[in-house]
Coordinates of C-alpha atoms in Angstrom, one line a residue:
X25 CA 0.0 0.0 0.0
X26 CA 1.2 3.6 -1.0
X27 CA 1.9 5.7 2.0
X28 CA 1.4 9.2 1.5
X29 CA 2.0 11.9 4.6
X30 CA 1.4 15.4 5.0
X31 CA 2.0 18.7 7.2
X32 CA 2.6 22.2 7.4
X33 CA 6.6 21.6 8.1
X34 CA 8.4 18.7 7.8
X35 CA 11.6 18.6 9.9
X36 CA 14.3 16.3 8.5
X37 CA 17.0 15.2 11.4
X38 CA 15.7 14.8 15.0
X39 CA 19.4 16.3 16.3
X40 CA 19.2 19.3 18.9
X41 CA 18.4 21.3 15.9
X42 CA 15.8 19.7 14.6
X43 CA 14.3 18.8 17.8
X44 CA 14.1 22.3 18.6
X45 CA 12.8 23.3 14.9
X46 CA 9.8 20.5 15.5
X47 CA 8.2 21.9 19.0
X48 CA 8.8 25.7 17.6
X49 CA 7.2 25.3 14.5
X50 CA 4.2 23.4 16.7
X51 CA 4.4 26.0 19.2
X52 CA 3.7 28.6 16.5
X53 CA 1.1 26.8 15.2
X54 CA 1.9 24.5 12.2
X55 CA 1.6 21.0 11.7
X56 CA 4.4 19.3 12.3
X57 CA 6.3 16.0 11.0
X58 CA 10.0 15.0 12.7
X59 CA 12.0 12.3 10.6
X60 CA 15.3 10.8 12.4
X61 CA 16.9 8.2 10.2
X62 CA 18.7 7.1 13.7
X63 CA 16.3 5.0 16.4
X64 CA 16.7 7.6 18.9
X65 CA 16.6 11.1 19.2
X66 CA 19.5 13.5 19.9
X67 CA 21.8 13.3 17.2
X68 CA 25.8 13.4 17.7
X69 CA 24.4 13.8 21.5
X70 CA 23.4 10.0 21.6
X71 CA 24.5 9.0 18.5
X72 CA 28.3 9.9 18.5
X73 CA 28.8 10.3 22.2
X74 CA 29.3 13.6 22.7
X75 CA 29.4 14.2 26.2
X76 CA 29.1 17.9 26.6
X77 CA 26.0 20.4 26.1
X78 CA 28.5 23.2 24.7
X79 CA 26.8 27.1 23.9
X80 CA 24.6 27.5 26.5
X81 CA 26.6 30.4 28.4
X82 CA 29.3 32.9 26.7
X83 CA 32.4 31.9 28.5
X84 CA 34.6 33.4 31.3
X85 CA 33.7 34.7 34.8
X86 CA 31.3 37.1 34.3
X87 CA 29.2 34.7 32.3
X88 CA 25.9 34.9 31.2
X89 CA 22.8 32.4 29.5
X90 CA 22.7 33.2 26.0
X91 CA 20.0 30.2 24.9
X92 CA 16.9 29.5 26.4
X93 CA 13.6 28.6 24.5
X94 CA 13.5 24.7 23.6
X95 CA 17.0 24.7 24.9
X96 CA 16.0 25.5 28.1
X97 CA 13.0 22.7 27.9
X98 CA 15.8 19.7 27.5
X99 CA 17.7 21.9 30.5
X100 CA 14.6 21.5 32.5
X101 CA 13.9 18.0 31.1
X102 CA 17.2 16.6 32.4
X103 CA 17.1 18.8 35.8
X104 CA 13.9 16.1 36.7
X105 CA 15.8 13.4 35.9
X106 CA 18.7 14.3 38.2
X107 CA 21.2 14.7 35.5
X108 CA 21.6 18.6 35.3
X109 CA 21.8 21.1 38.4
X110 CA 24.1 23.4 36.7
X111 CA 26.7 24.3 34.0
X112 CA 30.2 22.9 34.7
X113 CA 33.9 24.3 33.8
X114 CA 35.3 21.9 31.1
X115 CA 39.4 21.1 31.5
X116 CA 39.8 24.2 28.7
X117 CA 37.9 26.4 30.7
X118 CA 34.5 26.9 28.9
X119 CA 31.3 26.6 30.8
X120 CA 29.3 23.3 29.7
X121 CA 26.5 20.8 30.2
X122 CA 27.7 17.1 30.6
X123 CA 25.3 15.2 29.6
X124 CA 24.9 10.6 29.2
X125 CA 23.4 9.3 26.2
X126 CA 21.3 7.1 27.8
X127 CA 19.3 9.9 29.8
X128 CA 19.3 12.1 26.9
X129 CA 17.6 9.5 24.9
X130 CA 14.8 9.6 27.3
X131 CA 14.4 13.0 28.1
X132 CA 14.0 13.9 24.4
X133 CA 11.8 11.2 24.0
X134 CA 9.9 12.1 26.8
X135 CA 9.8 16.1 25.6
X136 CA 8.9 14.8 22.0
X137 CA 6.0 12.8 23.3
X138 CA 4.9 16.4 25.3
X139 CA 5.1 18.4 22.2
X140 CA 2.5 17.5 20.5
X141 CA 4.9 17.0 17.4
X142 CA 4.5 14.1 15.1
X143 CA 7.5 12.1 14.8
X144 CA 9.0 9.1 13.0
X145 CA 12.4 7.4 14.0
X146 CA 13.8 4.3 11.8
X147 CA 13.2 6.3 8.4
X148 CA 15.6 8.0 6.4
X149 CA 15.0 10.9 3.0
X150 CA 15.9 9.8 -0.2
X151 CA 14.7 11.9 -2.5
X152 CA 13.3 15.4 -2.7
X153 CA 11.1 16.7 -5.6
X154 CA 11.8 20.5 -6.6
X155 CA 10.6 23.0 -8.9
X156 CA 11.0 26.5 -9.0
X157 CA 12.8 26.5 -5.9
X158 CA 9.9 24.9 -4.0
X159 CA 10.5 21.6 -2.6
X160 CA 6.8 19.6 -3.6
X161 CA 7.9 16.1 -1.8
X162 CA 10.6 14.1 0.2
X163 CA 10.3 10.0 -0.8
X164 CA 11.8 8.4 2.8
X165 CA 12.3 5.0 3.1
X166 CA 11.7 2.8 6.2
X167 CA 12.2 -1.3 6.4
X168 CA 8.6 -1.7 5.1
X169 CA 9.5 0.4 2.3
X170 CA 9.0 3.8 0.6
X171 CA 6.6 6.7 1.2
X172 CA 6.2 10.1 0.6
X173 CA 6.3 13.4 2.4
X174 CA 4.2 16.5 1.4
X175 CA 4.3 19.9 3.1
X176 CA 4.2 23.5 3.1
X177 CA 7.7 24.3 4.7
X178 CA 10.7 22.3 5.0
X179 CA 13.6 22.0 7.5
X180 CA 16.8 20.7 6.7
X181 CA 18.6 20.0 10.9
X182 CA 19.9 16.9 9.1
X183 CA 24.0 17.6 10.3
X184 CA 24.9 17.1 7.0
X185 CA 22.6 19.6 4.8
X186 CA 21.2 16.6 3.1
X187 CA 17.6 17.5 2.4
X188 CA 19.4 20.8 0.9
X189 CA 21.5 18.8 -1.1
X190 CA 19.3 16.9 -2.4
X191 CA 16.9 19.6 -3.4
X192 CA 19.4 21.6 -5.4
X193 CA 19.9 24.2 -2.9
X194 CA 23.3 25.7 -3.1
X195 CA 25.9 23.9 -0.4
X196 CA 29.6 23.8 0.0
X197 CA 31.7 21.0 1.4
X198 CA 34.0 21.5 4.1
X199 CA 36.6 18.8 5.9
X200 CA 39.3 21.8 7.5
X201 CA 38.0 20.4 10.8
X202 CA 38.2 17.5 12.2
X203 CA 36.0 14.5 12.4
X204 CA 36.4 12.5 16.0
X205 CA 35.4 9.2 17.4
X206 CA 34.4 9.5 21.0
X207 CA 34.9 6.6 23.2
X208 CA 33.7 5.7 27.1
X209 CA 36.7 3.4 29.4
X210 CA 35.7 2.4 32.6
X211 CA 37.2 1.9 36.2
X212 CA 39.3 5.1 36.2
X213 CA 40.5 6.9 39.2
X214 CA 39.3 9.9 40.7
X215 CA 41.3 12.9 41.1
X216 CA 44.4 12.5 38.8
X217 CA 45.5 14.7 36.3
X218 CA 43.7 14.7 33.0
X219 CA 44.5 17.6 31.7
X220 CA 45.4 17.9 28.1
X221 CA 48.9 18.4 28.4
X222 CA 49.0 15.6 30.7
X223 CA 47.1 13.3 27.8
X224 CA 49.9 15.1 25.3
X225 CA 52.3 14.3 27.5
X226 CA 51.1 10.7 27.6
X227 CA 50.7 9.8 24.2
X228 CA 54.3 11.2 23.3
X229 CA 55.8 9.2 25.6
X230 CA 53.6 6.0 24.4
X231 CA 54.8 7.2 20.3
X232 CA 58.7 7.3 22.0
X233 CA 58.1 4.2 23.0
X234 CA 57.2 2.7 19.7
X235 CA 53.6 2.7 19.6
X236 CA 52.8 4.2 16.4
X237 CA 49.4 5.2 14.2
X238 CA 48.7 7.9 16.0
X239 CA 46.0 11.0 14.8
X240 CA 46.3 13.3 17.5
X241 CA 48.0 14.2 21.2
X242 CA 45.9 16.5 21.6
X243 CA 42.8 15.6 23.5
X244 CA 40.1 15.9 26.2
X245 CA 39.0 13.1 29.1
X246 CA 35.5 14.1 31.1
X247 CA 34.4 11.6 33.8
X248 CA 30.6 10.2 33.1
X249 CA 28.0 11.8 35.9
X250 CA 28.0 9.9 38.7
X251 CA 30.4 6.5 37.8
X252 CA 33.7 5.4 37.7
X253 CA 33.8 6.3 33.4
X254 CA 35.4 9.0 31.6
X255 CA 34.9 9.9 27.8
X256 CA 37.6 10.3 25.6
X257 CA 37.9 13.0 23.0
X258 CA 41.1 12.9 20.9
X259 CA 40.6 10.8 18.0
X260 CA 41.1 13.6 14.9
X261 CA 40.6 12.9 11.1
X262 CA 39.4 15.1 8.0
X263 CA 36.7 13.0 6.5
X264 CA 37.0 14.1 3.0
X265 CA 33.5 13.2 1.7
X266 CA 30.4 11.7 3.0
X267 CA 30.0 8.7 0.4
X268 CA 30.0 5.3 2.0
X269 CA 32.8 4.2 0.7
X270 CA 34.5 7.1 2.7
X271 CA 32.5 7.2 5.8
X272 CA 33.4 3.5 5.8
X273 CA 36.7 3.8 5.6
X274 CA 37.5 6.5 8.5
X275 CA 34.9 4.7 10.8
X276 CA 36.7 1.6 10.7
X277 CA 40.3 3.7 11.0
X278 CA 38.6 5.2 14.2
X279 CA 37.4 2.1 15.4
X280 CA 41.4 1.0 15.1
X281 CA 42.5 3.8 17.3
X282 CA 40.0 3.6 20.3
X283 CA 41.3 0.2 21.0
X284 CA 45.2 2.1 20.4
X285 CA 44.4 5.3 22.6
X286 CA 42.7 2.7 25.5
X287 CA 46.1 0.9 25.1
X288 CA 48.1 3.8 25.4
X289 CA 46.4 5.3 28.5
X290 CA 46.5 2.0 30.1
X291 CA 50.6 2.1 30.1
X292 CA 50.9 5.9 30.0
X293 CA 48.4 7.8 32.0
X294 CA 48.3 7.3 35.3
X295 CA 44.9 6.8 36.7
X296 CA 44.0 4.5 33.6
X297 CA 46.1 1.5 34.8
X298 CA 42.9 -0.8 35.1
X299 CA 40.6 0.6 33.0
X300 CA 38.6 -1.0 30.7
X301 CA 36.7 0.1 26.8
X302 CA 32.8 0.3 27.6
X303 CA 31.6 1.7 24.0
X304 CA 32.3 4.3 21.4
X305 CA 30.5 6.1 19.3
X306 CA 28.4 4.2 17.2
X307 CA 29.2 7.1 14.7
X308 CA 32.0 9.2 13.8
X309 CA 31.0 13.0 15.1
X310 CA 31.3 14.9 12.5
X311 CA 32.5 19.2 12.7
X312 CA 31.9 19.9 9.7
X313 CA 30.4 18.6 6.2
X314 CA 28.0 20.7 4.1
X315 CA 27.1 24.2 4.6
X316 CA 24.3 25.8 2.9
X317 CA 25.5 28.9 0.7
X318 CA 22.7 31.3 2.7
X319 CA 21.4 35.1 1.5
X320 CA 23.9 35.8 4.7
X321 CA 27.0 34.2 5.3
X322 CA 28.2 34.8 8.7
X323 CA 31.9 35.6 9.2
X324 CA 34.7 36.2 11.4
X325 CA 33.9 39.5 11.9
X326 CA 30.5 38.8 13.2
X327 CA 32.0 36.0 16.0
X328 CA 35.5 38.5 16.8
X329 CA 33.3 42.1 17.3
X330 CA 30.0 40.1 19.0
X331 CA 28.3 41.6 16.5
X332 CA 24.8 42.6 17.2
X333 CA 21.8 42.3 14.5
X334 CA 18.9 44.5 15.9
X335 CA 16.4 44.1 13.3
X336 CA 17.5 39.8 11.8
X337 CA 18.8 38.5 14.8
X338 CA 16.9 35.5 16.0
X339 CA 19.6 33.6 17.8
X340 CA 22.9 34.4 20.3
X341 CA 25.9 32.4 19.8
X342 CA 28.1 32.5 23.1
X343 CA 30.7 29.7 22.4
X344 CA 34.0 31.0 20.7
X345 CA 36.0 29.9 17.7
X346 CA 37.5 26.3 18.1
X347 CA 39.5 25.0 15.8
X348 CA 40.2 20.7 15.4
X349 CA 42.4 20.9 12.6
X350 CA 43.8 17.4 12.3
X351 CA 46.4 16.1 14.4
X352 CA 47.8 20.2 15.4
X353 CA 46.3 21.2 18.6
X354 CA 42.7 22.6 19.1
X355 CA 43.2 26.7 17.9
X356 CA 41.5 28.9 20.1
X357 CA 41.2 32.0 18.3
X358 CA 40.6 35.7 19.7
X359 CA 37.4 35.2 19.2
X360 CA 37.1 33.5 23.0
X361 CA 35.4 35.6 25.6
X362 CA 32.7 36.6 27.7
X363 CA 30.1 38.2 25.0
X364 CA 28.0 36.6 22.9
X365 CA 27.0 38.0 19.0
X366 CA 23.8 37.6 17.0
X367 CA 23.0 35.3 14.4
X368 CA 20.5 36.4 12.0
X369 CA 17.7 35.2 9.8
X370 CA 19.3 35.2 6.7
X371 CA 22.1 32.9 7.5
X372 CA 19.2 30.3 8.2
X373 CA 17.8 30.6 4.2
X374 CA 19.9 29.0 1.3
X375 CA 20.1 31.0 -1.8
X376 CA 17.0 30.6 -4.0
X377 CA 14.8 28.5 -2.2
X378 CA 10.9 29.4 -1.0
X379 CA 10.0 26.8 1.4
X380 CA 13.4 25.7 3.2
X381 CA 15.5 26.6 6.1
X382 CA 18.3 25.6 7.8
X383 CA 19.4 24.9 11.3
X384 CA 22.5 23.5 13.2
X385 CA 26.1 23.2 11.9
X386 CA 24.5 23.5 8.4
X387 CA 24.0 27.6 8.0
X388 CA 25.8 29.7 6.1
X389 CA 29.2 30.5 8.1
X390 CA 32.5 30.7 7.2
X391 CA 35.3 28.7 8.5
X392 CA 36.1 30.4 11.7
X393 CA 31.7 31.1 12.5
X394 CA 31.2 27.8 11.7
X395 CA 33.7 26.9 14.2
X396 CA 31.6 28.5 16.7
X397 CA 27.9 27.6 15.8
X398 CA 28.5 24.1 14.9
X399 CA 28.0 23.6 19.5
X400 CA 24.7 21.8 20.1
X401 CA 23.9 24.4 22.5
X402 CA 23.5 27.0 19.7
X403 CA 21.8 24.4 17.0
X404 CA 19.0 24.9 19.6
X405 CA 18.5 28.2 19.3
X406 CA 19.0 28.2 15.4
X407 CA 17.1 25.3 15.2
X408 CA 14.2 26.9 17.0
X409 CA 14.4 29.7 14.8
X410 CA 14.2 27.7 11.2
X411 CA 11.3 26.2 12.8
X412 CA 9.5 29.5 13.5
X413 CA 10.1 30.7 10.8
X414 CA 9.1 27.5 8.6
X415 CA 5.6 28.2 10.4
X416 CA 5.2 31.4 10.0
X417 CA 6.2 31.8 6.2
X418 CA 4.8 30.5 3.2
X419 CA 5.7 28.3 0.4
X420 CA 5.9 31.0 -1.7
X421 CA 9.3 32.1 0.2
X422 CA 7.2 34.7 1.5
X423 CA 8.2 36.1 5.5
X424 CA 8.1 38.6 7.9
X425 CA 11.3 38.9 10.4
X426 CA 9.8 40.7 12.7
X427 CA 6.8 38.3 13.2
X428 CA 9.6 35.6 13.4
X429 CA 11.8 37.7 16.1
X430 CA 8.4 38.2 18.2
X431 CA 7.1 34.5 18.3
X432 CA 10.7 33.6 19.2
X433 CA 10.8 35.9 22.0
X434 CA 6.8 34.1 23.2
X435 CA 8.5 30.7 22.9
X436 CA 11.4 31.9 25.5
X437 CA 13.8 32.2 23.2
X438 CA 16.9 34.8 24.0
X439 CA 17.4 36.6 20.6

């Protein structure tokens, strides 16, 4: 039997992005679909371990929240599940959320359930049908088969721009940054140094030593809320390309060095003499893929000067630059500090399309924004935005910002 769907906005990618994109474009009255290829919601979250809730606060001592809205829901969400009473200072410094997979699964699912969003995991986009710049149809296919998608508005949260891609929006490809495969080791002691020149340090003296194959020193080690684990961030490859026959390759490369890193720390760094591998990833987080070419790119200048956009600004971005660039140490640029800038609309729009927008790592940004924006923290608050907007425009590409700003600022979102 033919399976045929409709809505007002479709969301494709149930990340923090396109979580947020579903429950504001309910919340401002549309229709909603969510389609996550992965079983679970969450994205590089859950789905490549990354441990850390990063862009909720601009950075330093004098602090401040810069993203609230739907961000603030999955805050609240965890806070009554006993996993988040406040933000934390990471080992570089920056003010964070830790966060476990396994809890963020179930909070999302939980706020998904409250949305009042309609939502399918298990099912992936394959094609999208375009003309004129419109997007008519996506065909997704599940295990039972294929079926189509027809609505109004589109959001592309998918990480990777692929709805965008696929629907002949302009996008650029980008591999300067890194690519990492997170892993979680077990029965590790309390207290020691884990610093990242003590991981540099540790690594060196395992490559002295003869150990070889190697992608980075550079790295970071976070204990797991509440147990004896740590995660393990250090693993550092530019994935040229996002074909299989690529993505296969580096994830089985990555694979190959959590069990050399675990091997490594076990001789090297003390504190790790008896620990033990629990899991890593499934999936290779990704910094950076596709970006959508946007009617605004946002630059350098925007992140450095905390540029502020009065009259298009409908999200604050608080983290600073941060730079993986392959096996060379994580560059923190200038652009560090405590005040936040403003991202606006445009940045959110590719180039000649009338019913799609954009949220996450995906906008239009240049290297050193992108660096910046890519947190989860801030795919939130864009994310909420492309789904505002979505709502309250029409397929004819037609919108009003300041309508958009103000149903931002009902939804509790910090613009």
């Amino acid at each position: 039997m033919k399976r045929n769907l409709s809505c007002d906005v479709a969301v494709v990618g149930g990340g923090s992005a396109g979580i947020a994109a579903a429950i504001g474009a309910h919340d401002a009255g549309a229709k909603v679909l969510l389609l996550e290829r992965n079983p679970y919601f969450g994205g590089q979250a859950t789905h490549s371990q990354v441990h850390a809730y990063c862009g909720f606060c601009t950075n330093g001592d004098d602090w401040k929240q810069v993203v609230k809205g739907v961000g603030q829901r999955v805050l609240d969400k965890l806070h009554s599940m006993g996993r988040f009473d406040s933000f934390t200072y990471s080992p570089t410094g920056n003010l964070y959320v830790p966060q476990d997979p396994e809890y963020t699964k179930l909070a999302l699912d939980e706020l998904v359930e409250e949305s009042g969003v309609d939502y399918l995991l298990c099912c992936q986009v394959i094609q999208a049908d375009t003309e004129g710049g419109r997007i008519r149809r996506l065909t997704c296919a599940d295990d039972a088969g294929l079926f189509t998608v027809e609505a109004e508005v589109y959001v592309d949260a998918s990480g990777e721009a692929n709805l965008s891609a696929m629907a002949g929006a302009p996008v650029e490809f980008h591999c300067d940054q890194s690519g990492c495969l997170v892993f979680r080791m077990g029965n590790v002691r309390h207290g020691m140094d884990y610093s990242p020149a003590r991981i540099k340090a540790a690594v060196e003296q395992a490559i002295a030593d003869g150990m070889t194959g190697f992608s980075a020193s550079y790295g970071t080690v976070c204990r797991a809320q509440d147990t004896d684990d740590y995660t393990v961030n250090i693993i550092s490859m530019q994935i040229p390309g996002l074909d299989a026959a690529t993505q296969t390759k580096y994830e089985m490369e990555g694979r190959r060095q959590v069990h050399l890193y675990a091997e490594a720390f076990r001789r090297y760094l003390p504190g790790f003499e008896n620990a033990y591998l629990i899991y890593s990833g499934p999936r290779m987080g990704y910094r950076e893929s596709r970006r959508i070419a946007g009617e605004y790119q946002l630059c350098r200048e925007d992140v450095k000067t905390s540029r502020k956009y009065p009259d298009t600004g409908i999200a604050r971005g608080g983290w600073g630059a941060e730079l993986h660039l392959g096996s060379e140490d994580v560059v923190f640029g200038e652009e560090r500090g405590a005040k936040y800038f403003d991202i606006p609309l445009p940045c959110l729009r590719p180039k000649g399309m009338k019913n799609l927008w954009c949220g996450g790592r995906i906008i239009s940004a240049d290297l050193i924004a992108a660096s910046s924006i890519r947190v989860m923290a801030t795919g939130f608050a864009t994310g909420q935005a492309a789904g505002v907007a979505a709502a309250l425009s029409t397929g004819r590409g037609d919108y009003d910002t300041a309508a958009i700003r103000a149903e931002l600022e009902r939804q509790g979102a910090l613009i």
